[in-house]
Coordinates of C-alpha atoms and ligand atoms in Angstrom, one line a residue:
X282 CA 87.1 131.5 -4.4
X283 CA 84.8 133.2 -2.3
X284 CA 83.7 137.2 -3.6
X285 CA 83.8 138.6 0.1
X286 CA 86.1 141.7 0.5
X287 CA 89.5 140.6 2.7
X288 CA 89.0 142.3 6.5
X289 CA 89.5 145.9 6.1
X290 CA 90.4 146.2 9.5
X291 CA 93.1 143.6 9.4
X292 CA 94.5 145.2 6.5
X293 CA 94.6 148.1 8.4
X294 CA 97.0 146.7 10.7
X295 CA 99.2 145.6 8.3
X296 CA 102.0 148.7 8.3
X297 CA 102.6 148.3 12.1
X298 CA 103.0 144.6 11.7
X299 CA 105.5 145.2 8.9
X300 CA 107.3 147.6 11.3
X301 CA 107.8 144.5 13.7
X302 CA 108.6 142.1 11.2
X303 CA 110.1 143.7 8.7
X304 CA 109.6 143.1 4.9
X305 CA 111.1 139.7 4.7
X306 CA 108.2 138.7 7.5
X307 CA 105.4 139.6 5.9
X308 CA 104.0 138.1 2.7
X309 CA 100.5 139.8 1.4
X310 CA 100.4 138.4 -2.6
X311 CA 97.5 136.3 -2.8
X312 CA 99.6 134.5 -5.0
X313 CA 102.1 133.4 -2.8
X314 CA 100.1 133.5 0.1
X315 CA 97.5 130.9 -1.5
X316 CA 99.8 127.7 -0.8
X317 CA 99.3 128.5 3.1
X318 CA 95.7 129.3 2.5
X319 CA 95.0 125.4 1.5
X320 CA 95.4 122.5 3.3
X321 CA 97.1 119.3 2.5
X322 CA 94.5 117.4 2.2
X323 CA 92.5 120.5 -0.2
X324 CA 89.7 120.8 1.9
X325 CA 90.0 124.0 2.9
X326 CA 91.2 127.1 0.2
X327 CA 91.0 129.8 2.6
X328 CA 92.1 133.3 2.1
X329 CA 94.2 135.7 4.0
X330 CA 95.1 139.8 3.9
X331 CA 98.6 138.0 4.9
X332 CA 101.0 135.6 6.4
X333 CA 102.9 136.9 9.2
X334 CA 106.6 135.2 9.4
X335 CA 108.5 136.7 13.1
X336 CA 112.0 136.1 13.3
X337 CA 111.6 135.3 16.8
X338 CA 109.4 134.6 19.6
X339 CA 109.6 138.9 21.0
X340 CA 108.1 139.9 17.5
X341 CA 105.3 137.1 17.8
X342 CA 104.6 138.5 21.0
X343 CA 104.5 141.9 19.4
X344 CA 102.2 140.7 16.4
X345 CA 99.9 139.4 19.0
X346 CA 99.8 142.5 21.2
X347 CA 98.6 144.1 18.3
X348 CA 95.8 142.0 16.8
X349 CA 94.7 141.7 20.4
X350 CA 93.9 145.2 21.1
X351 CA 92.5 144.9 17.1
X352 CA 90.4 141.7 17.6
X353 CA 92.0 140.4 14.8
X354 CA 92.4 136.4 14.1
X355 CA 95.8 134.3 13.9
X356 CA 95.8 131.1 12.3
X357 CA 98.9 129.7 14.2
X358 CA 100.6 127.4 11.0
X359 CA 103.6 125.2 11.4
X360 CA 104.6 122.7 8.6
X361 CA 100.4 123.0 7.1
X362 CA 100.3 119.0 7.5
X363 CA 96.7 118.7 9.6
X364 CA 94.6 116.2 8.6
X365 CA 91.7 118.1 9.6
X366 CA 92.1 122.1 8.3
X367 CA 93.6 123.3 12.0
X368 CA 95.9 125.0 10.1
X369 CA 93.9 126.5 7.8
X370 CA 92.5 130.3 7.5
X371 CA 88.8 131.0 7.0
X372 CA 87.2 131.7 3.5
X373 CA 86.3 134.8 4.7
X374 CA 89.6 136.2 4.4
X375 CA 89.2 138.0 8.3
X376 CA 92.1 135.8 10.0
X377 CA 95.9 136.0 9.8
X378 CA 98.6 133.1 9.3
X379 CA 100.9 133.3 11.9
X380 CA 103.8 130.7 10.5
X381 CA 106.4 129.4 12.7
X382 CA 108.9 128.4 10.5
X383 CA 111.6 130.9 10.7
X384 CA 111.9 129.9 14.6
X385 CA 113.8 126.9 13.6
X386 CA 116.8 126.9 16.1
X387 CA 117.6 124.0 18.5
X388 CA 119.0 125.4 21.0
X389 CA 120.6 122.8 23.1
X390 CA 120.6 119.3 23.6
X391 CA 121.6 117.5 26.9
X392 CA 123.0 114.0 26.6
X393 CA 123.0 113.2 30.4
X394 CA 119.9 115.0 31.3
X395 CA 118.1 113.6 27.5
X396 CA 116.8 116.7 27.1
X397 CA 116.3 118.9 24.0
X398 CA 115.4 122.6 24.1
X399 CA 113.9 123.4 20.7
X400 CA 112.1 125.9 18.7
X401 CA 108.6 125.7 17.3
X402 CA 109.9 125.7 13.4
X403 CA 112.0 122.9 13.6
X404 CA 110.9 120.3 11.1
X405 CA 110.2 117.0 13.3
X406 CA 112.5 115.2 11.1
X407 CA 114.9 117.9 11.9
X408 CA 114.6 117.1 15.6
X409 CA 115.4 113.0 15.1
X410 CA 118.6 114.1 13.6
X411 CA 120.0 116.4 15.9
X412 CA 118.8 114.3 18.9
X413 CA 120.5 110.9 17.0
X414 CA 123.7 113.3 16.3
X415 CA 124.1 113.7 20.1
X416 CA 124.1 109.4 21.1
X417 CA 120.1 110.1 21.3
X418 CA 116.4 109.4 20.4
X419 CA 113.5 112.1 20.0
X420 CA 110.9 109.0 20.0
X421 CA 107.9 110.6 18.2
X422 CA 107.6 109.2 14.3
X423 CA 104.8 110.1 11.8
X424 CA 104.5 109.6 8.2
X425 CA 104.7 114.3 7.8
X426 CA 108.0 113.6 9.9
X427 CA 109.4 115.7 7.3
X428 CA 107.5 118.4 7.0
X429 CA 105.4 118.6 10.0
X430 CA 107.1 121.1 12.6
X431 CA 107.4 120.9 16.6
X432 CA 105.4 124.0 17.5
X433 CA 101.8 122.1 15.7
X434 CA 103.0 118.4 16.2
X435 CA 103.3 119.9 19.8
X436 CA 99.7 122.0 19.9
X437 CA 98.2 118.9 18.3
X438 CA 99.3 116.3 20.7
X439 CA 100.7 113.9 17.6
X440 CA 100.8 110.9 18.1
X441 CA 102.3 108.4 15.3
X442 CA 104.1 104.9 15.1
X443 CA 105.9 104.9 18.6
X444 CA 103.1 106.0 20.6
X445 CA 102.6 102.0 21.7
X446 CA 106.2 102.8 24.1
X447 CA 106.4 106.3 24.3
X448 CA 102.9 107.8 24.4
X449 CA 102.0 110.9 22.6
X450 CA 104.1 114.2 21.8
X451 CA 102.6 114.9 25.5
X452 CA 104.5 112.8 27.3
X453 CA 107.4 114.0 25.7
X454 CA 107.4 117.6 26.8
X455 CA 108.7 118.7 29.9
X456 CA 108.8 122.6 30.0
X457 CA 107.0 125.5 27.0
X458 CA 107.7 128.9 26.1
X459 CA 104.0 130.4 24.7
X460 CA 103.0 133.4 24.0
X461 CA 99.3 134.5 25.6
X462 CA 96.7 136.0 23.9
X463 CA 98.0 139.9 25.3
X464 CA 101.4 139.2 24.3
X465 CA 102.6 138.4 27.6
X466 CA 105.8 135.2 27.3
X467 CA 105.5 132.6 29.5
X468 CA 108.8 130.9 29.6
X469 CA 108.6 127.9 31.3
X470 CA 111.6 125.8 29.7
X471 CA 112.4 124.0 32.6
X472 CA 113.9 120.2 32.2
X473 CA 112.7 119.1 35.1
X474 CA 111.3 115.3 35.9
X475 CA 109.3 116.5 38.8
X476 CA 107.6 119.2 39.1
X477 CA 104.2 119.5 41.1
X478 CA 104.2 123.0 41.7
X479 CA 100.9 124.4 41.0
X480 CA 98.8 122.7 38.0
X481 CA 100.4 121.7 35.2
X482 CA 100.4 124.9 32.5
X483 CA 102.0 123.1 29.5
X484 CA 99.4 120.5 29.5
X485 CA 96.9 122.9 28.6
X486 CA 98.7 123.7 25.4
X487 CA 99.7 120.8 24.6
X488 CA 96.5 119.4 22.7
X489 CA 95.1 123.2 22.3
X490 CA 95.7 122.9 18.9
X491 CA 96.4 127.2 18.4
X492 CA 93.0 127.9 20.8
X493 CA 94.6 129.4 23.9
X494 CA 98.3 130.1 23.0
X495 CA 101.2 129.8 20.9
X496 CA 104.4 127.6 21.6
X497 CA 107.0 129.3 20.4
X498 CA 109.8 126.5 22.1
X499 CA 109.8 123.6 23.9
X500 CA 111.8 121.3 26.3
X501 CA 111.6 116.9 25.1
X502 CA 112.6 114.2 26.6
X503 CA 115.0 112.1 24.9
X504 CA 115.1 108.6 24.8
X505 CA 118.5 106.4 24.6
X506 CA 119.4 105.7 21.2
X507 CA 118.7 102.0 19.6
X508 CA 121.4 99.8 19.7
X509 CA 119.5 97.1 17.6
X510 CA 116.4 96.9 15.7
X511 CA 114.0 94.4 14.3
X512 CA 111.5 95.1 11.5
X513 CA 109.1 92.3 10.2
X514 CA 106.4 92.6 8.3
X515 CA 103.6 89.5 8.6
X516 CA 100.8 88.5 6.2
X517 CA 98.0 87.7 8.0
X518 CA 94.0 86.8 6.9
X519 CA 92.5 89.8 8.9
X520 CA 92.8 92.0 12.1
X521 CA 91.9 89.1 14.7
X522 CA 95.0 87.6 13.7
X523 CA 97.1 90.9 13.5
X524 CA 95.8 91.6 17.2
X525 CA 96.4 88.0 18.1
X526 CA 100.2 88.3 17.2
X527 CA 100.3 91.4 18.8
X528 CA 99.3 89.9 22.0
X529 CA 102.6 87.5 21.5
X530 CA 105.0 90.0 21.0
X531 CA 103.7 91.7 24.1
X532 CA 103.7 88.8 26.6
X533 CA 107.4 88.0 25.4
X534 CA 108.7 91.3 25.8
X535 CA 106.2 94.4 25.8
X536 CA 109.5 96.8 26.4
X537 CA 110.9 95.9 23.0
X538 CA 107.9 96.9 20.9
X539 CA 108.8 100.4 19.1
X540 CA 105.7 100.0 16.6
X541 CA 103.4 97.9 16.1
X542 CA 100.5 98.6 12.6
X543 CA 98.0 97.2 11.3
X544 CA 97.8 97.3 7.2
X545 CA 94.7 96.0 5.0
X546 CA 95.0 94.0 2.0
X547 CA 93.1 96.9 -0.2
X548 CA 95.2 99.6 1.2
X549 CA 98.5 97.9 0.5
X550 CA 97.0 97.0 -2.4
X551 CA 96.6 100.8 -3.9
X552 CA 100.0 101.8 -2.4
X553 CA 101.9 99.3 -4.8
X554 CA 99.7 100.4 -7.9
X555 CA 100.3 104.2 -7.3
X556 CA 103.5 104.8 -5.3
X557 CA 106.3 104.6 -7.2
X558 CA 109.3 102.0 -5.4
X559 CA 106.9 100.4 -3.7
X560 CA 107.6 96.8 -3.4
X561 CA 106.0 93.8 -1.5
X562 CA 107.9 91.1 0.0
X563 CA 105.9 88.6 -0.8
X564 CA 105.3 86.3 -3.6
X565 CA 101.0 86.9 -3.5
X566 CA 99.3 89.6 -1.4
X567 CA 97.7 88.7 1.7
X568 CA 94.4 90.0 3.3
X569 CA 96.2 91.9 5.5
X570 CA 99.7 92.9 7.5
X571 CA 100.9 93.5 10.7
X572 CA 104.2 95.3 10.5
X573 CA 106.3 94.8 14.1
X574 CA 109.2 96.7 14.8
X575 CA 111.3 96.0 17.6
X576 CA 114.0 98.1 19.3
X577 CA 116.4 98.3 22.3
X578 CA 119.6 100.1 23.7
X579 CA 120.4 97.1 25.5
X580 CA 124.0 95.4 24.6
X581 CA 123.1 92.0 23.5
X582 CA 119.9 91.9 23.6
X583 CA 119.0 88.9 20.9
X584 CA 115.9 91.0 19.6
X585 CA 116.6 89.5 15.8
X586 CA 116.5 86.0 17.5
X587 CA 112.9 86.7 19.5
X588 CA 111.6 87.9 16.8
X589 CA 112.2 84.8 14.8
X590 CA 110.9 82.5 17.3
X591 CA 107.7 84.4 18.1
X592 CA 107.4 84.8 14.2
X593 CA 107.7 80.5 13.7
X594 CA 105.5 80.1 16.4
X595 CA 102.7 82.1 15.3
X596 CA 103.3 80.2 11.6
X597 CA 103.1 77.0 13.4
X598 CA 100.2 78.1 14.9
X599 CA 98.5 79.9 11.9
X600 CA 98.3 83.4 13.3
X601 CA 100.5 84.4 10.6
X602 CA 100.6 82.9 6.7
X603 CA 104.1 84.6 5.9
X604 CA 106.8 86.9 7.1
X605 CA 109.3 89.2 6.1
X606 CA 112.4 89.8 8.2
X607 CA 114.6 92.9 7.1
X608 CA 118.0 92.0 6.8
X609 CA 119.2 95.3 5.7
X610 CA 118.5 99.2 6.4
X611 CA 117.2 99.6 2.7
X612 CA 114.9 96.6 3.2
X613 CA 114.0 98.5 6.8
X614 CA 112.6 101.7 4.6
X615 CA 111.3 99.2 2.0
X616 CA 108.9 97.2 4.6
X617 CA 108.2 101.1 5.9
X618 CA 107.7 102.2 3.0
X619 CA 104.3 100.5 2.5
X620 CA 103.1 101.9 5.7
X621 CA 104.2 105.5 5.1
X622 CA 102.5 105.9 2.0
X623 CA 98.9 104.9 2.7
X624 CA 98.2 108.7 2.9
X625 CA 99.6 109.7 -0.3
X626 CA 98.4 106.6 -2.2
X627 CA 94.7 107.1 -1.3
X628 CA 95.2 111.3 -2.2
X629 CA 96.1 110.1 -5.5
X630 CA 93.0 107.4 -5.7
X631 CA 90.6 110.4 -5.5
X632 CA 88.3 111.7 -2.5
X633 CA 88.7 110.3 1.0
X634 CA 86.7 110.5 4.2
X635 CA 89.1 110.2 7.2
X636 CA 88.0 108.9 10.7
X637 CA 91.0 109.2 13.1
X638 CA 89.3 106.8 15.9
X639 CA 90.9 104.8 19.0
X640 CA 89.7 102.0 21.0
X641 CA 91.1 100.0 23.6
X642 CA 93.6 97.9 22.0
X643 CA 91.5 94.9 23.1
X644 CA 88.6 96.1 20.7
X645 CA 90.8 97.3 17.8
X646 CA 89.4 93.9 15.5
X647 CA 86.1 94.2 16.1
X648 CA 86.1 97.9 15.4
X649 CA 87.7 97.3 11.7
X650 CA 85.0 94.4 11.1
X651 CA 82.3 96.2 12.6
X652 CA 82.9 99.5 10.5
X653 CA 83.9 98.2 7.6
X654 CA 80.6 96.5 7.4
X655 CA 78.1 99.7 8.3
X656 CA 80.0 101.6 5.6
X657 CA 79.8 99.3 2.9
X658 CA 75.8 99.3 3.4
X659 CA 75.5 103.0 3.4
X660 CA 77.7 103.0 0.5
X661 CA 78.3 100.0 -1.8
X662 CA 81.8 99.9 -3.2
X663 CA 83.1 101.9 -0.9
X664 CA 87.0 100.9 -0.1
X665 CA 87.8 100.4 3.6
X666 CA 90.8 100.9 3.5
X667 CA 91.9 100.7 7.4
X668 CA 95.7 101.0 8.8
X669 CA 97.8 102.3 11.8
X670 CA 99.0 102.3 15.3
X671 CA 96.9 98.6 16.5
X672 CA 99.6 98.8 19.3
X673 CA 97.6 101.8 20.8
X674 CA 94.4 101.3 19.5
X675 CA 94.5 104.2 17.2
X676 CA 93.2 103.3 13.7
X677 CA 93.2 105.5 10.8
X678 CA 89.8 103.7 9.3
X679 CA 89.9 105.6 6.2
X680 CA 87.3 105.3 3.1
X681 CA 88.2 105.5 -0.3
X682 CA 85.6 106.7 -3.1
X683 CA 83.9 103.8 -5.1
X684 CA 86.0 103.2 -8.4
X685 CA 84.2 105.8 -10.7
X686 CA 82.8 107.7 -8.1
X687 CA 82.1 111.7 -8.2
X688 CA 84.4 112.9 -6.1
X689 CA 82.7 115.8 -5.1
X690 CA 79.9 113.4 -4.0
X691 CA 81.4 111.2 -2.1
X692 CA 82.8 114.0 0.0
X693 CA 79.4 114.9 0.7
X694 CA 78.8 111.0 2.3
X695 CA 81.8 112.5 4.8
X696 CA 79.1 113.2 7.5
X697 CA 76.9 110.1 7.1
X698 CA 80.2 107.9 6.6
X699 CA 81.4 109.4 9.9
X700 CA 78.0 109.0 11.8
X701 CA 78.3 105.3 11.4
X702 CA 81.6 104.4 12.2
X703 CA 81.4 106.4 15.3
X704 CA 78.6 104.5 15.9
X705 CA 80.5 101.7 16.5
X706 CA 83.3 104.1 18.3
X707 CA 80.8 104.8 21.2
X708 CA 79.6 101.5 21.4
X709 CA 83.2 100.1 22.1
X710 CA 83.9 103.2 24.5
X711 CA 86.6 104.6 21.8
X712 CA 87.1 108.4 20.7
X713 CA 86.4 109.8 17.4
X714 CA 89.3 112.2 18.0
X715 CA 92.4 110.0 18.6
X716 CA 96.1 112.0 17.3
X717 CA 95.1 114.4 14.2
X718 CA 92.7 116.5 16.4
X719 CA 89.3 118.6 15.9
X720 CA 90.9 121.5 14.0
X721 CA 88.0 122.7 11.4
X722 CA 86.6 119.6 10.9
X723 CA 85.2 117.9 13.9
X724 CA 84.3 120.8 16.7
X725 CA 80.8 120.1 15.7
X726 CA 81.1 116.6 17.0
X727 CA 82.2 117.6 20.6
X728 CA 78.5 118.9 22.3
X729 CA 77.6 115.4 21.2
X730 CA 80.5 113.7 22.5
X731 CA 82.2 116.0 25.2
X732 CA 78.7 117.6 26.5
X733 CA 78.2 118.6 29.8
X734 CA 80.6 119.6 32.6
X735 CA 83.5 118.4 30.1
X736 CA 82.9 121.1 27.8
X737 CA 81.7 123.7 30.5
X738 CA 85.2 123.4 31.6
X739 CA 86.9 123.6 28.1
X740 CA 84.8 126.6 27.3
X741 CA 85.4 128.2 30.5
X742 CA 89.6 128.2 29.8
X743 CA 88.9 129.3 26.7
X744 CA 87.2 132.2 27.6
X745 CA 90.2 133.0 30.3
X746 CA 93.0 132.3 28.2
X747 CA 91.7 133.6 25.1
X748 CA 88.9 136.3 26.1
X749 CA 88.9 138.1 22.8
X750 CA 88.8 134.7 20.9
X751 CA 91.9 135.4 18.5
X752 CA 93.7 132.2 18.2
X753 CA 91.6 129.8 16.0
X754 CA 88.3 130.7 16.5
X755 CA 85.7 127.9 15.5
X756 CA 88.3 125.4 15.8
X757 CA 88.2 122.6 18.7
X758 CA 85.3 123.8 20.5
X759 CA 82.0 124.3 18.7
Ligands
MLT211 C1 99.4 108.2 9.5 O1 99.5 107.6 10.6 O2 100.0 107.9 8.5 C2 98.4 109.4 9.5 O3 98.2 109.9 10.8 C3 97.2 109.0 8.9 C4 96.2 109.4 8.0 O4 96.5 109.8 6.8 O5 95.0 109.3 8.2
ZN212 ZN1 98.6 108.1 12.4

């Protein structure tokens, strides 16, 4: 833990912001502060004078008046799930958390309009149930579902499983309610499908990731509820043939695809030694998997039967060496199961250097068998251990530690590890930033990649929004 004294001046500030919030808003322990100091991942172990908890979106406003006029950081902090420290305080102990979670109201749902007007602590999983308790769909899944909450999935643009039908948490949001850096509330909850007056406000924050404001609510669109699904999960000898069978299910019916991933052997492979449950459906693992699921609200829509046929055809043709239909709701979570906990099993294999990249789907094979190559020469033994969203080109090509390893080394290869597989990023015209976001880890990335008038212009509503520079300083822009 670093020895530098906690701001003075943000302590300072800390009997008006209990008048606002009250003692049941306010936690200062280090002890019980800590836990929101540290990152999921335990990159970062910040430090804090003190998490700020607001009842509601007047007393954030309140709490930012203040540390406005005192120059003093926030840390916006929803369920802490970033993969890349945006939620996470400095060491310096100079920055407030400002955590959303006691906003956790949804406030209405519309089942003619699909519409859901939400607040920023509700739990994303929290969301899918209220939405599929009203005849709907909120169609944004990702593995922190449970944890992660609406204001960050929301300021980080997440993206997740269903992305390849529905886009990203962007293209779900139809109206905001943020707070500015003066404390000024911009409501703009509308639930409107058109609206071109003036430039598009919510977009900006959308993405912002905490930099220029902080939702406090927000307006989705719903989608109509599934009537049937389809989940297979396909062994196949490498991405080529994953992408291949992808291409199949598209040209048959592009509309029904709700998820489409891409799994490696070796990353299977750890889940089933660490994760407890885990089970594959298969007599001997393969060298990869592509797990399909399909899903409509169409009446009789045969989606079990297409999936069949496509599946024998691509056997026939080789494309795919085995395949595992679901015939149950259990087996369902079973087949998701291996997907959903590649990011726990490789936390509990040691160190791991993440690279959140996207390509154009087209490109998505040679990027796995491109990088996967350039890292095992800088490091020998290094486990490649790539998975995710094929259907939109977003890979998570993550890197285990060699068996052994020092930890605390490898984590010191993250830089050099990340140099060359964005190497082979650029070269296939991808992004080294593709759901998780820049947060703490990658802002030094963007002058390289984002130089010019691009950043000018991110700098520049920055600087307007934000002139003080309280909301996550040092994060997103360099
Ligand atoms: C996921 O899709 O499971 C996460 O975004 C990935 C990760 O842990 O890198
Ligand atoms: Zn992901």
């Amino acid at each position: 833990m670093p020895d530098t004294p906690i701001s003075t001046a943000a302590v300072a500030l800390l009997p008006a912001i209990r008048e606002i919030v009250g003692e049941r808003g306010l936690i200062t322990d280090p002890a019980d502060t800590a836990p929101y100091a540290e990152d999921w991942r335990k990159l970062y172990r910040g430090r804090t004078p003190a998490v700020i908890r607001p009842a509601n979106t007047e007393e954030i406003s309140a709490v930012i008046r203040l540390c406005g006029q005192a120059k003093i950081p926030l840390v916006p902090q929803g369920g802490n799930t970033s993969m890349v420290g945006g939620a996470s305080p400095m060491e310096d102990g100079s920055e407030f958390i400002l955590a959303l979670s006691r906003l956790n109201r949804v406030r209405d749902i519309d089942s003619l309009d699909m519409t859901m007007t939400l607040e920023a602590g509700v739990t994303l999983k929290a969301a899918q149930n209220a939405a599929l308790e009203a005849g709907c769909m909120l169609p944004l899944s990702i593995s922190s579902e449970g944890t992660a909450q609406i204001g960050g999935v929301l300021a980080t643009n997440a993206g997740g499983n269903n992305t390849v039908r529905y886009g990203n948490a962007r293209d779900l949001v139809l109206g905001l309610e943020v707070v500015l850096a003066d404390g000024e509330i911009w409501n703009g909850l509308r639930r409107l499908r058109k609206d071109n007056t003036g430039y598009c406000l919510r977009q900006l924050f959308v993405g912002s990731e905490g930099t220029l404001g902080v939702i406090t609510a927000a307006v989705l669109k719903l989608a109509p509820r599934a009537r049937e699904t389809a989940v297979a999960l396909c062994a196949v000898a490498d991405a080529t043939a994953a992408l291949d069978l992808f291409g199949r299910f598209q040209a048959h019916d592009a509309a029904a695809i709700q998820a489409f991933e891409f799994l490696s052997g070796a990353g299977v492979d750890l889940v089933l030694r660490v994760i407890p449950g885990a089970v594959l459906p298969f007599a001997r693992p393969a060298p990869a998997y592509a797990l399909v699921e399909l899903a409509t609200s169409r009446p009789d829509a045969g989606l079990r039967a297409s999936l069949e046929k496509i599946l024998e055809a691509a056997l026939a043709d080789g494309v795919v060496t085995d395949a595992a239909i679901a015939e149950s709701e259990a087996q369902r979570g079973a087949i998701w199961k291996l997907r959903e906990e590649h990011s726990e099993a490789q936390k509990r294999a040691g160190a791991s250097v993440k690279n959140d990249i996207s390509v154009p789907v087209s490109k998505v094979a040679e990027l796995i068998r491109r990088a996967t190559v350039a890292c095992e020469k800088l490091i020998p033994g290094v486990r490649a251990m790539p998975f995710g969203h094929m259907g939109d080109g977003n890979i998570h090509f993550n890197l285990v530690q060699p068996e052994g390893a020092d930890p605390t080394w490898f984590l010191a290869q993250d830089h050099a590890l990340m140099e060359v597989v964005n190497a082979v990023v650029r070269d296939l015209d991808g992004s080294f930033s593709a759901e998780h976001g820049i947060g703490r880890l990658k802002p030094y990335l963007m002058v390289d990649w984002r130089g010019g008038a691009e950043l000018a212009v991110m700098q520049r509503i920055k600087q307007a929004l934000d002139p003080h520079g309280i909301f996550n300083p040092g994060r997103v822009l360099p």
